[in-house]
Amino acid sequence: MTVTENTIKIQQPRSINWMDFVSRYGTVFAAVLIFIAFSIFSPRFLSANNLSNVLVQISTLTVVASALTVAVVSGEFDLSVGQVAGLSAMLVAGLLVLNNQPVYVAIPLSILSGLIIGIVNGFLVTKLRIPSLIATLGMGPIALGINYAYSGGDSIYAQMPDSFYYLSTGRIFGFFPVPVLLAIIVVIAVHTLINRTRYGRATVATGTNIVAARLSGINVNRCRQIALVISATGAAVAGVMLTARLGTGQPGAGEPYLMDALTAVFIGMTAFRPGRASVEGTIIGVCIIGMLDNGLNLLGAPFYLQNIVRGVVMIAAVALAVLRGEIRFF
């Protein structure tokens, strides 16, 4: 009997692909290392009170970044989220203080402003075929202009209803912060939308290859428009939360959230499924930003150093996301 190569098959032990492992989970390890480093160099970092403060502080960014993730999944970018959050923040303060509207009226109307802007963004991108980077970049100053026209450029410092402050200072069962709960609800909703619904699967297909998605019968324009509506509406929700936390309405309060939200999304694109946006990856990015801000503050780092670190993290995240996957800017 002749023994051939086809007669006996020797099963080779499966080796771990360390490059793929590092590519998928390297960002998670980086977050853990940052946590350990600040825990060593700043004993206050690990205190229960400080960790609770970090969670509250990143809750607003979590809402913005999670909603923005839907737009990025669809292959679009929304550069108006910071100004939309600022507009919503001023509207809710103005409606409560200047127009004496009840909380149950002021909050929905403020969030409605984001929904309307999202619809306009979607129209510009899908009907007029303006690249989302350009359309939303132009919409940002428009939202900011409406903001200043409404407020006159002045901040609103008057007392607001106690029920409104509950959004930032309230505790569930006496210990769980309400803004953290709101952020968790948004994260779960976005994760379910992207991964468990027909719309989510169609949106992922659209963002991965818009031509193939269109040829397969997916209404790619509807997917993109809904994604931009979700992004702007999420920013408006975050604006309401921001005013509740600050206790004042400030015209430019929402602007920093654009860079932080984009950074979080791009960091997330280097984790789990490199090159693809995901809400779980975005949350890792949000945690990294939150820990860096809080840890550097505890160490007494000057404000300009924090800006430098944010810029470096942003550039590194974008570079890695581009190298590891296809990102369509136009």
Coordinates of C-alpha atoms in Angstrom, one line a residue:
M1 CA 0.0 0.0 0.0
T2 CA 1.4 3.3 -1.0
V3 CA 0.9 6.1 1.4
T4 CA 0.4 9.3 -0.4
E5 CA 0.1 12.9 0.8
N6 CA -3.7 12.7 0.3
T7 CA -4.0 9.5 2.4
I8 CA -2.9 11.0 5.7
K9 CA -3.7 14.5 6.7
I10 CA -1.8 15.8 9.6
Q11 CA -3.6 18.6 11.4
Q12 CA -1.2 21.3 12.3
P13 CA -1.8 23.1 15.6
R14 CA -3.5 26.5 15.1
S15 CA -1.2 29.3 16.0
I16 CA -2.3 32.7 17.3
N17 CA -2.1 35.5 14.8
W18 CA -0.5 38.0 17.2
M19 CA -0.6 40.8 14.6
D20 CA -4.4 40.4 14.2
F21 CA -4.8 40.2 17.9
V22 CA -2.9 43.4 18.6
S23 CA -4.7 45.1 15.7
R24 CA -8.1 44.3 17.2
Y25 CA -7.4 44.8 20.9
G26 CA -4.3 47.1 21.0
T27 CA -6.5 50.1 21.6
V28 CA -8.2 48.4 24.6
F29 CA -4.8 47.6 26.1
A30 CA -3.8 51.2 25.6
A31 CA -6.9 52.3 27.5
V32 CA -5.9 49.9 30.3
L33 CA -2.3 51.2 30.4
I34 CA -3.6 54.8 30.6
F35 CA -5.8 53.8 33.5
I36 CA -2.9 52.0 35.3
A37 CA -0.5 54.9 34.7
F38 CA -2.8 57.6 36.1
S39 CA -3.6 55.3 39.0
I40 CA 0.1 55.1 39.9
F41 CA 1.0 58.7 39.4
S42 CA -2.2 60.2 40.9
P43 CA -3.6 58.4 44.0
R44 CA -6.8 60.5 43.7
F45 CA -7.5 59.1 40.3
L46 CA -8.8 55.8 41.7
S47 CA -11.1 57.3 44.3
A48 CA -14.7 56.4 44.0
N49 CA -15.7 60.1 43.9
N50 CA -13.3 60.9 41.0
L51 CA -14.2 57.8 39.0
S52 CA -17.9 58.8 39.4
N53 CA -17.0 62.3 38.2
V54 CA -15.3 61.0 35.2
L55 CA -18.3 59.0 34.2
V56 CA -20.6 62.0 34.6
Q57 CA -18.2 64.2 32.6
I58 CA -18.0 61.8 29.7
S59 CA -21.7 61.1 29.6
T60 CA -22.4 64.1 27.3
L61 CA -19.5 63.2 25.0
T62 CA -20.8 59.6 24.9
V63 CA -24.1 60.8 23.6
V64 CA -22.6 63.0 20.9
A65 CA -20.0 60.4 19.8
S66 CA -22.5 57.5 19.8
A67 CA -24.9 59.3 17.5
L68 CA -22.0 60.5 15.3
T69 CA -20.9 56.9 14.9
V70 CA -24.1 56.1 13.0
A71 CA -23.2 58.8 10.5
V72 CA -19.7 57.4 10.1
V73 CA -21.0 53.9 9.7
S74 CA -23.1 55.1 6.8
G75 CA -19.9 56.5 5.2
E76 CA -20.7 60.2 6.1
F77 CA -19.2 62.7 8.5
D78 CA -21.1 65.3 10.5
L79 CA -18.9 68.3 11.3
S80 CA -21.8 70.3 12.7
V81 CA -22.4 68.3 15.9
G82 CA -20.5 70.8 18.2
Q83 CA -22.5 73.8 17.0
V84 CA -25.8 71.8 17.0
A85 CA -25.1 70.9 20.6
G86 CA -24.4 74.5 21.4
L87 CA -27.6 75.7 19.7
S88 CA -29.7 73.1 21.6
A89 CA -28.0 74.1 24.9
M90 CA -28.9 77.8 24.4
L91 CA -32.4 77.0 23.2
V92 CA -33.3 75.0 26.3
A93 CA -31.9 77.6 28.6
G94 CA -33.7 80.4 26.7
L95 CA -37.0 78.6 26.6
L96 CA -36.8 77.9 30.3
V97 CA -35.6 81.3 31.5
L98 CA -36.5 83.9 28.8
N99 CA -39.7 82.4 27.6
N100 CA -40.9 80.7 30.8
Q101 CA -41.7 77.4 29.1
P102 CA -42.0 74.3 31.2
V103 CA -39.4 71.6 31.1
Y104 CA -41.6 69.2 29.2
V105 CA -41.9 71.8 26.4
A106 CA -38.4 73.3 26.4
I107 CA -36.5 70.0 26.1
P108 CA -38.4 68.5 23.1
L109 CA -38.3 71.8 21.3
S110 CA -34.5 72.0 21.8
I111 CA -34.0 68.5 20.6
L112 CA -36.3 69.2 17.6
S113 CA -33.8 71.8 16.5
G114 CA -31.2 69.1 16.0
L115 CA -33.7 66.9 14.1
I116 CA -34.5 69.7 11.7
I117 CA -30.8 70.4 11.1
G118 CA -30.2 66.7 10.5
I119 CA -33.0 66.6 7.9
V120 CA -31.4 69.6 6.1
N121 CA -28.0 68.0 6.2
G122 CA -29.4 64.8 4.8
F123 CA -31.1 66.8 2.0
L124 CA -27.9 68.6 1.1
V125 CA -26.0 65.3 1.0
T126 CA -28.5 63.0 -0.7
K127 CA -30.5 65.4 -3.0
L128 CA -27.9 68.1 -3.9
R129 CA -25.0 65.6 -3.7
I130 CA -22.8 67.9 -1.6
P131 CA -20.1 65.9 0.2
S132 CA -21.1 65.5 3.9
L133 CA -17.8 67.1 5.0
I134 CA -18.7 70.3 3.1
A135 CA -22.4 70.3 3.8
T136 CA -22.0 69.8 7.6
L137 CA -19.0 72.1 7.7
G138 CA -21.2 74.9 6.3
M139 CA -24.2 74.0 8.5
G140 CA -22.0 74.4 11.7
P141 CA -21.7 78.2 11.3
I142 CA -25.4 78.5 10.4
A143 CA -26.3 76.8 13.7
L144 CA -23.9 79.0 15.5
G145 CA -25.3 82.1 13.8
I146 CA -28.9 81.1 14.9
N147 CA -27.5 80.5 18.3
Y148 CA -26.1 84.0 18.6
A149 CA -29.2 85.6 17.0
Y150 CA -31.4 83.9 19.6
S151 CA -29.2 84.7 22.6
G152 CA -27.7 88.0 21.4
G153 CA -24.3 86.4 22.2
D154 CA -25.0 86.6 25.9
S155 CA -24.9 83.7 28.4
I156 CA -28.0 82.8 30.5
Y157 CA -27.2 82.5 34.1
A158 CA -30.7 82.7 35.7
Q159 CA -32.0 79.9 37.9
M160 CA -33.7 77.1 36.0
P161 CA -36.3 74.6 37.4
D162 CA -35.0 72.0 39.8
S163 CA -36.5 69.2 37.7
F164 CA -34.3 70.3 34.8
Y165 CA -31.1 70.0 37.0
Y166 CA -32.1 66.4 37.8
L167 CA -30.7 65.5 34.3
S168 CA -27.3 66.3 35.7
T169 CA -27.4 66.0 39.5
G170 CA -30.1 63.3 39.9
R171 CA -29.3 59.9 41.3
I172 CA -31.1 56.6 40.6
F173 CA -31.6 54.6 43.8
G174 CA -29.7 57.4 45.5
F175 CA -26.3 56.5 44.0
F176 CA -26.4 56.0 40.2
P177 CA -26.0 59.3 38.2
V178 CA -28.8 60.1 35.9
P179 CA -26.5 61.4 33.0
V180 CA -24.6 58.2 33.1
L181 CA -27.9 56.3 32.8
L182 CA -28.9 58.4 29.8
A183 CA -25.6 57.8 28.1
I184 CA -26.0 54.0 28.6
I185 CA -29.5 54.1 27.2
V186 CA -28.2 55.9 24.1
V187 CA -25.3 53.5 23.7
I188 CA -27.6 50.5 23.9
A189 CA -30.0 52.1 21.5
V190 CA -27.3 52.9 18.9
H191 CA -25.7 49.4 19.3
T192 CA -29.0 47.7 18.8
L193 CA -29.9 49.9 15.8
I194 CA -26.6 49.2 14.0
N195 CA -26.3 45.5 14.8
R196 CA -29.8 44.2 15.3
T197 CA -32.0 45.9 12.7
R198 CA -32.5 45.8 9.0
Y199 CA -31.7 49.5 8.8
G200 CA -28.5 48.9 10.6
R201 CA -27.4 46.2 8.3
A202 CA -28.3 48.3 5.3
T203 CA -26.4 51.2 6.7
V204 CA -23.3 49.1 7.3
A205 CA -23.4 47.9 3.7
T206 CA -23.8 51.5 2.5
G207 CA -20.8 52.7 4.4
T208 CA -18.7 49.7 3.3
N209 CA -19.4 49.9 -0.4
I210 CA -22.1 52.3 -1.5
V211 CA -22.1 51.1 -5.1
A212 CA -22.5 47.4 -4.2
A213 CA -25.2 48.4 -1.7
R214 CA -27.1 50.3 -4.3
L215 CA -26.9 47.5 -6.8
S216 CA -28.2 45.1 -4.2
G217 CA -31.4 47.1 -3.8
I218 CA -30.6 49.1 -0.7
N219 CA -32.0 52.6 -0.6
V220 CA -28.6 54.1 0.2
N221 CA -29.9 57.7 0.3
R222 CA -32.4 56.9 2.9
C223 CA -29.8 55.2 5.0
R224 CA -27.5 58.2 4.8
Q225 CA -30.2 60.7 5.5
I226 CA -31.5 58.9 8.6
A227 CA -27.9 58.5 9.8
L228 CA -27.3 62.3 9.6
V229 CA -30.6 62.9 11.3
I230 CA -29.6 60.6 14.2
S231 CA -26.2 62.3 14.4
A232 CA -27.7 65.9 14.7
T233 CA -30.5 64.8 17.1
G234 CA -28.0 63.1 19.3
A235 CA -25.9 66.3 19.4
A236 CA -29.1 68.2 20.4
V237 CA -29.8 65.8 23.3
A238 CA -26.2 66.2 24.4
G239 CA -26.7 70.0 24.4
V240 CA -29.7 69.7 26.8
M241 CA -27.5 67.5 29.1
L242 CA -24.7 70.1 28.9
T243 CA -26.9 73.0 30.0
A244 CA -28.3 70.9 32.9
R245 CA -24.7 70.1 34.0
L246 CA -23.3 73.7 33.6
G247 CA -26.4 75.3 35.0
T248 CA -26.1 78.1 32.4
G249 CA -26.6 78.6 28.7
Q250 CA -23.4 79.5 27.0
P251 CA -23.3 80.2 23.2
G252 CA -20.0 78.4 22.5
A253 CA -20.3 75.6 25.1
G254 CA -20.9 72.8 22.5
E255 CA -18.0 73.6 20.1
P256 CA -15.3 71.5 21.8
Y257 CA -17.4 68.4 21.4
L258 CA -16.8 68.2 17.6
M259 CA -13.1 67.4 18.0
D260 CA -13.6 65.1 21.0
A261 CA -16.4 63.2 19.3
L262 CA -14.5 62.7 16.0
T263 CA -11.4 61.6 18.0
A264 CA -13.5 59.1 19.9
V265 CA -15.0 57.6 16.7
F266 CA -11.6 57.4 15.0
I267 CA -10.0 55.8 18.0
G268 CA -12.9 53.3 17.9
M269 CA -12.1 52.5 14.3
T270 CA -8.7 51.1 15.5
A271 CA -10.4 48.6 17.9
F272 CA -12.2 45.3 17.5
R273 CA -12.9 45.7 13.8
P274 CA -10.1 47.9 12.5
G275 CA -11.2 50.3 9.8
R276 CA -14.9 50.1 10.7
A277 CA -16.8 52.4 13.1
S278 CA -18.6 50.7 16.0
V279 CA -20.3 52.0 19.1
E280 CA -18.3 49.7 21.3
G281 CA -15.1 51.0 19.8
T282 CA -16.3 54.6 20.2
I283 CA -16.9 54.0 23.9
I284 CA -13.3 53.0 24.3
G285 CA -12.3 56.2 22.6
V286 CA -14.5 58.2 24.9
C287 CA -13.0 56.5 27.9
I288 CA -9.5 57.3 26.7
I289 CA -10.3 61.0 26.2
G290 CA -12.1 61.1 29.6
M291 CA -9.2 59.5 31.4
L292 CA -6.6 61.8 29.7
D293 CA -8.5 64.9 30.5
N294 CA -9.1 63.9 34.1
G295 CA -5.7 62.4 34.7
L296 CA -3.8 65.4 33.3
N297 CA -6.0 67.8 35.4
L298 CA -5.1 65.8 38.6
L299 CA -1.4 66.0 37.7
G300 CA -1.7 69.7 37.3
A301 CA -0.8 69.7 33.6
P302 CA -1.3 73.2 32.0
F303 CA -4.3 73.6 29.7
Y304 CA -2.1 74.0 26.5
L305 CA -0.6 70.6 27.2
Q306 CA -4.0 69.0 27.3
N307 CA -4.8 70.6 23.9
I308 CA -1.5 69.3 22.5
V309 CA -2.3 65.8 23.8
R310 CA -5.8 65.9 22.3
G311 CA -4.4 67.0 18.9
V312 CA -1.8 64.2 18.9
V313 CA -4.4 61.6 19.8
M314 CA -6.7 62.9 17.1
I315 CA -3.9 62.7 14.4
A316 CA -2.8 59.2 15.6
A317 CA -6.3 57.9 15.6
V318 CA -7.1 59.2 12.1
A319 CA -3.8 57.9 10.7
L320 CA -4.4 54.4 12.2
A321 CA -8.0 54.3 11.0
V322 CA -6.9 55.3 7.4
L323 CA -4.1 52.7 7.3
R324 CA -6.2 49.9 8.7
G325 CA -9.3 50.4 6.7
E326 CA -11.0 52.4 3.9
I327 CA -12.4 55.7 5.0
R328 CA -14.4 57.7 2.5
F329 CA -14.0 61.4 3.2
F330 CA -15.6 62.4 -0.1

